[in-house]
Coordinates of C-alpha atoms in Angstrom, one line a residue:
X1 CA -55.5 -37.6 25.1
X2 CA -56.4 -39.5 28.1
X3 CA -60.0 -38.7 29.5
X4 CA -59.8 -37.3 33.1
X5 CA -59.8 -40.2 35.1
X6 CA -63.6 -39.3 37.0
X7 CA -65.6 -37.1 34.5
X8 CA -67.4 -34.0 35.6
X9 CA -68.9 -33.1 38.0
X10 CA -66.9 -35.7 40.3
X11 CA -64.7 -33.7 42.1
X12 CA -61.5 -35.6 41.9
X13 CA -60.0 -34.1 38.6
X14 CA -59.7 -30.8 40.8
X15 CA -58.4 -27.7 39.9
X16 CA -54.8 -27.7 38.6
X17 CA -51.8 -29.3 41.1
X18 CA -48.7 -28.1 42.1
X19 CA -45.6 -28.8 39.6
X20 CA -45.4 -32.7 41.6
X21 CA -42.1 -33.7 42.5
X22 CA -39.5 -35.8 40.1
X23 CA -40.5 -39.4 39.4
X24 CA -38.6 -42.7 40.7
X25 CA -36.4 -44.0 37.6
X26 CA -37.5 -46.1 35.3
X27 CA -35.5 -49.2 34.1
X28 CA -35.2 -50.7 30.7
X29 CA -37.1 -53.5 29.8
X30 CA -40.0 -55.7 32.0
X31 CA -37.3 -56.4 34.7
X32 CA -36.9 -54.7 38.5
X33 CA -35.2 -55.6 41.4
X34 CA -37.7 -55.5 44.6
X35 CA -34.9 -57.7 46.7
X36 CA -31.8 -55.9 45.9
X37 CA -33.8 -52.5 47.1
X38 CA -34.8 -54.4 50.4
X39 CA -31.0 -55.0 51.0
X40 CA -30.3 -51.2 49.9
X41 CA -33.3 -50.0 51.3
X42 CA -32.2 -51.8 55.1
X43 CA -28.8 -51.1 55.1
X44 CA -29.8 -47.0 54.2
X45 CA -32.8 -46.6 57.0
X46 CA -31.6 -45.4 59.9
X47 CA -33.1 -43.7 63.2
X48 CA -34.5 -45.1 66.6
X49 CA -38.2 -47.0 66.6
X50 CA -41.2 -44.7 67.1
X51 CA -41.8 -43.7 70.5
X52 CA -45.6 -44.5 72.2
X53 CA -47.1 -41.9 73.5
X54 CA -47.2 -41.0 77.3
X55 CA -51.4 -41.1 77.6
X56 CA -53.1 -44.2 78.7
X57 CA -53.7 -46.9 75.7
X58 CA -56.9 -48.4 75.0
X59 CA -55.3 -51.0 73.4
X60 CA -52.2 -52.8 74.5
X61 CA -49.2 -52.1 72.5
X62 CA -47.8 -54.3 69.4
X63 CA -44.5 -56.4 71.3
X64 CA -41.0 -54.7 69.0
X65 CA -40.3 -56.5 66.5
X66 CA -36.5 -56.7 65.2
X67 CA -35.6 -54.0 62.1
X68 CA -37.0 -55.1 58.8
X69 CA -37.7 -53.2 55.3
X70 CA -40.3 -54.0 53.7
X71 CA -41.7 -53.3 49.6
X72 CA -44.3 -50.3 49.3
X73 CA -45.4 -50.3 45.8
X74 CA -47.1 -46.9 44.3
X75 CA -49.8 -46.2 41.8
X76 CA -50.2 -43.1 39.5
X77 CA -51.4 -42.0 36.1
X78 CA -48.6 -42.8 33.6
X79 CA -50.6 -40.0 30.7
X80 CA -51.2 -36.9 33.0
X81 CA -48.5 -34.3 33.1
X82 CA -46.0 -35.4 35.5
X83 CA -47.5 -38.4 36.2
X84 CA -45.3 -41.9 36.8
X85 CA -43.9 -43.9 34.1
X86 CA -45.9 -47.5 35.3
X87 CA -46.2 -49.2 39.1
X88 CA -43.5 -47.3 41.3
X89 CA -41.6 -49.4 43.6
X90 CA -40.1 -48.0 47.2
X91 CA -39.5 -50.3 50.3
X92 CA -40.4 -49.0 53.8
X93 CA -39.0 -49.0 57.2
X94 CA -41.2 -51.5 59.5
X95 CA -39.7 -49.4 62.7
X96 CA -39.6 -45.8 61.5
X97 CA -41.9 -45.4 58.3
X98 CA -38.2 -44.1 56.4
X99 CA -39.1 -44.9 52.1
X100 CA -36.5 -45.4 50.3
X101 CA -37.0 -45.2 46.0
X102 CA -36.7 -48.0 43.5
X103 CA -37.2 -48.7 39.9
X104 CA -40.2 -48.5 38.6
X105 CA -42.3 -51.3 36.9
X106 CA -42.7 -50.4 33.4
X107 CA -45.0 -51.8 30.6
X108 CA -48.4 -50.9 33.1
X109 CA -50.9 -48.0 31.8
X110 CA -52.8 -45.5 34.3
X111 CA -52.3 -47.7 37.4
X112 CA -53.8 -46.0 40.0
X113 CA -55.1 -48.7 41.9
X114 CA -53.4 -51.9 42.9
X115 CA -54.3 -54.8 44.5
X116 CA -52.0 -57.6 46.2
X117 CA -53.0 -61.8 45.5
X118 CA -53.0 -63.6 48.9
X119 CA -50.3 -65.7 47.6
X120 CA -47.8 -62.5 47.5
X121 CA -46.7 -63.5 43.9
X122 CA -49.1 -61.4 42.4
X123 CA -50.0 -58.1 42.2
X124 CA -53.4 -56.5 39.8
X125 CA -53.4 -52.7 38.1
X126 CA -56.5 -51.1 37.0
X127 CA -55.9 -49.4 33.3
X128 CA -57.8 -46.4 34.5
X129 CA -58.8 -44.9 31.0
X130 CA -61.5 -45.2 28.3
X131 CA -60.9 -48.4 27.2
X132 CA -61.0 -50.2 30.7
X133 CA -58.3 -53.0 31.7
X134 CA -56.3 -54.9 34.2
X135 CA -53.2 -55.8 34.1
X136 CA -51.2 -58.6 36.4
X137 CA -47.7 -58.1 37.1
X138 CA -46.0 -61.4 38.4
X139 CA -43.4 -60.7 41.5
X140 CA -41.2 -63.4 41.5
X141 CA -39.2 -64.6 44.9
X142 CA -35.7 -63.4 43.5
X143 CA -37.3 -59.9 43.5
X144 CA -37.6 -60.0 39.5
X145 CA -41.0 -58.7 37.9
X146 CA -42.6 -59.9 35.1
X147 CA -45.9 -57.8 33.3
X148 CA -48.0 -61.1 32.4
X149 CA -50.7 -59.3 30.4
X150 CA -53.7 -57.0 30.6
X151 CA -57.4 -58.0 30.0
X152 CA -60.3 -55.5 29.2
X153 CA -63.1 -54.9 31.7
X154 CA -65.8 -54.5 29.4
X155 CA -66.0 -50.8 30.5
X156 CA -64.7 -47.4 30.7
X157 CA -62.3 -45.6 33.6
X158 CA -61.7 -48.9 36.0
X159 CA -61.1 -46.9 39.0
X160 CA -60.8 -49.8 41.8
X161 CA -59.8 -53.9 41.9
X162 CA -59.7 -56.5 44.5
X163 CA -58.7 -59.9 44.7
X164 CA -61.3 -62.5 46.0
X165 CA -60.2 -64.6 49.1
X166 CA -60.1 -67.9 47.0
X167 CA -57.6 -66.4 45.1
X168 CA -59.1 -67.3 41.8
X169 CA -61.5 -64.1 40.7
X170 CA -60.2 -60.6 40.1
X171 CA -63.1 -58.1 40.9
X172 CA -63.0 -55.0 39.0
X173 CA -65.4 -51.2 39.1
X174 CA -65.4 -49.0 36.2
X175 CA -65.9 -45.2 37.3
X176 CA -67.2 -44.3 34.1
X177 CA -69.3 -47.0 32.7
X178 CA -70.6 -47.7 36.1
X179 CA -70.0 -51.4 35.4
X180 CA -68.4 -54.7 37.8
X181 CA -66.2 -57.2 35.8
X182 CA -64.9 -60.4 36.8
X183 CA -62.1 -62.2 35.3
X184 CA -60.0 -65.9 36.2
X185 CA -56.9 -65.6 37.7
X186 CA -54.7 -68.7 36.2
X187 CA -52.2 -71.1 38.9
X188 CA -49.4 -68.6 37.7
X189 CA -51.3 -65.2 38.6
X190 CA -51.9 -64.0 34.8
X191 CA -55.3 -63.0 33.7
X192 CA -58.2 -65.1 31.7
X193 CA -60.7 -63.6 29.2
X194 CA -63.6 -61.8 31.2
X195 CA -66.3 -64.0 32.6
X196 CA -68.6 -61.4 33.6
X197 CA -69.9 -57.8 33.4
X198 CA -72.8 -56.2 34.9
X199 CA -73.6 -52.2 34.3
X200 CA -75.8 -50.7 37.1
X201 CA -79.1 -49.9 35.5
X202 CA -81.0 -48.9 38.5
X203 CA -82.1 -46.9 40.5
X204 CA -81.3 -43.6 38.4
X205 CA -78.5 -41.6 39.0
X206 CA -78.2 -39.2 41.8
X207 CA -78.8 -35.7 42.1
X208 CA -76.1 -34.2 39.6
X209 CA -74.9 -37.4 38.7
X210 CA -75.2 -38.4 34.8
X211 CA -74.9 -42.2 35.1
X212 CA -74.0 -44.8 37.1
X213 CA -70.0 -44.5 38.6
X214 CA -69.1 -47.8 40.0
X215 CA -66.4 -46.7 42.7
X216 CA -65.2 -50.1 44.3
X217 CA -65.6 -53.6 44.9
X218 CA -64.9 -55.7 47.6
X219 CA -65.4 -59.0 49.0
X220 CA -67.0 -59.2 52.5
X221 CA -65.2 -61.2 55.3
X222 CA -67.6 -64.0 55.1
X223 CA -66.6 -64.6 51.7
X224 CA -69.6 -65.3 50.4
X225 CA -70.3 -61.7 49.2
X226 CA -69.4 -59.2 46.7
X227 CA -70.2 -56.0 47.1
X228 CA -70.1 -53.0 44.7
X229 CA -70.0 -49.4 45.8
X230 CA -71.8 -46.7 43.0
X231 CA -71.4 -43.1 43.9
X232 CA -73.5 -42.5 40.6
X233 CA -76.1 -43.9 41.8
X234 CA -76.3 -43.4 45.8
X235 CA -75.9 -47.2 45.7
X236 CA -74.0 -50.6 47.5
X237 CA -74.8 -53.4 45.5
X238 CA -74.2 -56.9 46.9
X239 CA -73.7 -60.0 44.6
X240 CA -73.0 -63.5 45.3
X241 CA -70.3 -64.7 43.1
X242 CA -70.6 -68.2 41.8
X243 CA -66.8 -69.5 42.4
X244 CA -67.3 -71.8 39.7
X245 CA -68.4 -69.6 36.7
X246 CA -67.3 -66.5 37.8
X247 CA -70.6 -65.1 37.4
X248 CA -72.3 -62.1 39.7
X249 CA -75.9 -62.5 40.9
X250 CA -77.4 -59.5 42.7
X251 CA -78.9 -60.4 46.4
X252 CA -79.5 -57.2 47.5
X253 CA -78.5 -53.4 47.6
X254 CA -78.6 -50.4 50.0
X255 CA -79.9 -47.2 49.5
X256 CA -77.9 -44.2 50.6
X257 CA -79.0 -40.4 51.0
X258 CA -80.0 -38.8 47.3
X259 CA -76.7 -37.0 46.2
X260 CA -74.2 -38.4 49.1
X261 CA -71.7 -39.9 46.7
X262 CA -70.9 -42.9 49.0
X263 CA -66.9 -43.7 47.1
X264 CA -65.3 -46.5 49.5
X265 CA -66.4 -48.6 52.4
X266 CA -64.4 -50.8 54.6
X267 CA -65.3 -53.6 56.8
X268 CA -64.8 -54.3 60.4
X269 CA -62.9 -57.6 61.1
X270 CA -65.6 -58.8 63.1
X271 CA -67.5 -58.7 59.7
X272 CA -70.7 -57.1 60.7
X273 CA -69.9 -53.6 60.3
X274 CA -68.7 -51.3 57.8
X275 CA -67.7 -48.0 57.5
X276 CA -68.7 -46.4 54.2
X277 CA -66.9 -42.7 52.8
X278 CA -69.6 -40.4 51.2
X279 CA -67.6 -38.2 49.4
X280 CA -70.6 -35.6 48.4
X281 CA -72.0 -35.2 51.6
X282 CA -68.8 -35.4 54.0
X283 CA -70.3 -38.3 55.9
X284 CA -69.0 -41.6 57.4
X285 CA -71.6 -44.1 57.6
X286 CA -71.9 -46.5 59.8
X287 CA -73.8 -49.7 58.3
X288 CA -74.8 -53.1 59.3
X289 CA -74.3 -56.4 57.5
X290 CA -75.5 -59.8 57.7
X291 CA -73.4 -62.5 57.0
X292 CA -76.5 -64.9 55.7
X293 CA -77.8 -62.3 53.6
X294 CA -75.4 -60.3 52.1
X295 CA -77.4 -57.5 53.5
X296 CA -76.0 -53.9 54.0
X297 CA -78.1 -51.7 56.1
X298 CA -76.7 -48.0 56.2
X299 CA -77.1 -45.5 59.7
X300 CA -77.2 -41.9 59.8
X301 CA -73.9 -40.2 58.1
X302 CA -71.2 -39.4 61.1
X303 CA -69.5 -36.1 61.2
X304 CA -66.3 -36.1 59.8
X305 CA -65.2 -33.2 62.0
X306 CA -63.9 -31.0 59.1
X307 CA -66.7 -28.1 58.7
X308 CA -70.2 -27.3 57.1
X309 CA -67.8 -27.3 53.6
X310 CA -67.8 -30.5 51.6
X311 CA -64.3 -32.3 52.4
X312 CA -64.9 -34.7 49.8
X313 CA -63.8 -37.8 52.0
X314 CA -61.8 -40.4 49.8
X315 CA -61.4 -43.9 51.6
X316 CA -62.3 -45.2 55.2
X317 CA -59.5 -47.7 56.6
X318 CA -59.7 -50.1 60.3
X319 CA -57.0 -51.4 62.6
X320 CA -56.4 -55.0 62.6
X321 CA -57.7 -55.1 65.9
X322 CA -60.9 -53.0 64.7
X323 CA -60.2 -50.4 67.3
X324 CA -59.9 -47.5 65.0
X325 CA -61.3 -46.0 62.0
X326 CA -59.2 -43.6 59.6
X327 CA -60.9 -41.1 57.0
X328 CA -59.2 -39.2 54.2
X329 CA -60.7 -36.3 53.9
X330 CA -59.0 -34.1 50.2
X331 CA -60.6 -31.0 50.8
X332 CA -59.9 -29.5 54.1
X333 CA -56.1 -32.1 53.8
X334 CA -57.1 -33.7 57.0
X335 CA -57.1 -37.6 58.3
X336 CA -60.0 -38.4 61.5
X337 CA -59.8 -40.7 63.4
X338 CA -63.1 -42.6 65.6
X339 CA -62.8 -44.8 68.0
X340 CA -64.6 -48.4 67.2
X341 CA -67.5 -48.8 70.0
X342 CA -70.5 -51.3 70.0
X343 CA -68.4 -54.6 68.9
X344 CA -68.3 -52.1 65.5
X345 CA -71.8 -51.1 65.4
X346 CA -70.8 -47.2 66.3
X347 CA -67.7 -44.8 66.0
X348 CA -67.1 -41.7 68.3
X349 CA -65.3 -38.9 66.5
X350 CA -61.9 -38.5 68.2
X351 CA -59.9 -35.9 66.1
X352 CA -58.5 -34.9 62.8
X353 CA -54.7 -34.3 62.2
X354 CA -53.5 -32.6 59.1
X355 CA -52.3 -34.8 56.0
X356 CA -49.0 -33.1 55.4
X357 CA -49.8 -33.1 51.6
X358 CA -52.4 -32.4 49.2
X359 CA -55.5 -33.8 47.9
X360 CA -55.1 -37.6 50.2
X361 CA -56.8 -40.0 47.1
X362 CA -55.7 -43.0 49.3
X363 CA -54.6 -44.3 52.6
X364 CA -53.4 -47.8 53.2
X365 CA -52.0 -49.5 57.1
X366 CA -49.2 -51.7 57.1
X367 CA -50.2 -55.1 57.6
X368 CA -49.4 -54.9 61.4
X369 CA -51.3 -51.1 61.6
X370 CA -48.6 -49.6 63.1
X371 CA -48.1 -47.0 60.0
X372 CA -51.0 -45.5 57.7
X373 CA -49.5 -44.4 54.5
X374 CA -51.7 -41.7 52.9
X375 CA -51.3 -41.3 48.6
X376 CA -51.1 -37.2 48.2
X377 CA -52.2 -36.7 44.7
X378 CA -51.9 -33.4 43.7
X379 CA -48.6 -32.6 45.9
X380 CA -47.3 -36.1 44.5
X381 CA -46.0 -37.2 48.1
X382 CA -46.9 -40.1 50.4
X383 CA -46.8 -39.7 53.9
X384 CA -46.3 -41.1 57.0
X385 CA -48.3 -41.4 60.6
X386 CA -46.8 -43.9 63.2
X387 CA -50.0 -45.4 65.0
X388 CA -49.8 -44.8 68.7
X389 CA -51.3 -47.7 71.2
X390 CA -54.0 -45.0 71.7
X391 CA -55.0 -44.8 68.0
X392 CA -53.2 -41.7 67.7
X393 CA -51.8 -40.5 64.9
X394 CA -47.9 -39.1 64.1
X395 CA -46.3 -37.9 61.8
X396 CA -42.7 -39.5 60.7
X397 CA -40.2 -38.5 58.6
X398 CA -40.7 -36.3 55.2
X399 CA -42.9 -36.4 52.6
X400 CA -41.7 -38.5 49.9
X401 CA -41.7 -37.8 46.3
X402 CA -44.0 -40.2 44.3
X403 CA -45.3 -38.5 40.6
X404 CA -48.9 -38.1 41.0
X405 CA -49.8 -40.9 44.1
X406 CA -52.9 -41.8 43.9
X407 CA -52.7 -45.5 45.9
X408 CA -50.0 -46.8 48.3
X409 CA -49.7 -50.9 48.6
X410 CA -47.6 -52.1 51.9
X411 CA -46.7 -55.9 50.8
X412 CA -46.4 -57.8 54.1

């Protein structure tokens, strides 16, 4: 039996979900077809461009672009109950946010998070379940796939991956173990043996916490930093990665409140803010970073406008312009929105807008942040918000059916 994917007491195993709606099908084999369901996919969406909004913009509005469909690839548990049978595949509507079902990619365990290489031939799967892994899943041009192996993390319940700007390190943060890993990435996108690990020793855990629970890791703009997000231990981490050996060297870490949880963060483009989710204590905080240093220096937590009661807020995501900040927030089912003030350095609460689903694990912006997709885990839909000049936020179309979504890639 698969472990729940965070151990008690973190809050995202829940109380039991709704029956979730019927999975994509699954195809025989290691093979899909990601280009034939763009041509399906186009030809099928229908339905005139999202409108702006009236109001006056504070930002000027993205120039139309001609029709396209694009892929949307989903991530699930493949051993709970109704969960997905490996990496879903779907292809979007640029203009409307209209998903249209694939096949699924089969041959992946637990992958509920997923992370895109820069070169677009690639894409990376956590193995969230006792025995950590990875997995890399080649996508070839002809829109063929091809599983090209899975490599353990050293650790237990890897929760969160990213790929590192050079292309050549896959990061990796094990919920359970409360442990970073690092692994080569060869020319053709498969995986080498593991040429780090480092388990969070200190400071203690948290107020109710009974270890360390390495959350995420991400590389900072700069590209010089790592940094490791523990909501075990109250803790970001930063490490300098040596691009050579593939070795992590701590520089520095943060201290947030005793007992906030902080989960995800994400960083300005500027690259000298970041916005970090603190799922305990329903706070967004604001932090600084330096560049030279690899120094994160966290602010008071920001309201996330949803109550006194702990909304348990999942992941923080900016506009490519760094106008606007989104936050997932599972408990009240709610998305809020701040405007970006102080060259990044501040938000201003603007409003929250109701999900449409249940229990939001992830949100994810096309790559031209004109649509946030939002990964409805226990009512096993994604849905969509066209993003008005304004930052505003609407919703398009239906829910769509995706077993147990828990992360939503665009591809650009």
């Amino acid at each position: 039996m698969k472990p729940s994917p965070h151990p008690s007491p973190h809050p995202s195993s829940g109380p039991e979900r709704p029956a979730p709606a019927p999975g994509l099908p699954a195809l025989p084999g290691r093979r899909g077809f990601l280009g034939g369901l763009l041509a399906t996919a186009a030809a099928a969406a229908a339905g005139p461009a999202l409108a702006a909004p009236a109001h006056a913009s504070a930002r000027p509005a993205a120039a139309p672009s001609p029709r396209a469909t694009r892929p949307l690839l989903l991530g699930t548990y493949t051993s709970e109950a109704g969960g997905g049978t490996g990496i879903g595949t779907a292809a979007y509507d640029t203009a409307t946010g209209a998903i249209t079902p694939g096949p699924v990619i089969t041959g992946v365990d637990n992958p509920s998070y997923l992370a895109l290489h820069p070169s677009g031939s690639t894409v990376y799967a956590v193995a969230e379940q006792e025995a950590g892994a990875v997995t890399a899943v080649g996508l070839a041009p002809d829109g063929t796939y091809e599983v090209l192996g899975s490599r353990s993390t050293g650790g237990s319940g890897t929760t969160h991956l990213s790929v590192h700007p050079s292309g050549r390190w896959l990061l990796s943060a094990d919920y359970g173990s409360g442990s970073v890993a690092v692994h080569p990435i060869a020319e053709d996108g498969s995986l080498g043996e593991r040429t780090d690990l480092v388990t969070h020793s200190s400071p203690p855990p948290g107020p109710g916490q009974g270890g360390p629970h390495a959350h995420q890791i991400v590389t900072a703009p700069d590209g010089g930093h790592v940094l490791a997000v523990d909501l075990g231990t109250d803790t970001v981490y930063t490490y300098a990665l040596d691009e050579s050996a593939g070795t992590l060297t701590e520089v520095s870490r943060a201290a947030l409140a005793p007992g906030s949880g902080p989960r995800h963060l994400a960083f300005h483009p500027g690259g000298r803010s970041a916005y970090l989710a603190c799922e305990l204590d329903n706070t967004l905080v604001v932090c600084a970073y330096d560049p030279a240093t690899g120094a994160l220096t966290p602010g008071p937590g920001q309201s996330t406008g949803t109550g006194s009661a702990t909304g348990y807020p999942s992941q923080p995501v900016v506009t490519g312009d760094g106008a606007y900040v989104y936050l997932a927030n599972r408990g009240p089912n709610s998305l809020t929105r701040y405007a970006v003030e102080d060259g990044g350095a501040a938000v201003r609460l603007l409003d929250t807008v109701p999900v449409g689903g249940d229990w939001p694990r992830q949100l994810a912006l096309s790559p031209d942040s004109s649509l946030l997709f939002a990964a409805n885990q226990r009512s096993s839909t994604v849905t969509v918000f066209g993003v008005g000049p304004d930052g505003s936020l609407t919703a398009v179309g239906d829910p769509f059916p995706a077993p147990v979504a828990v992360c939503v890639l665009p591809l650009p």
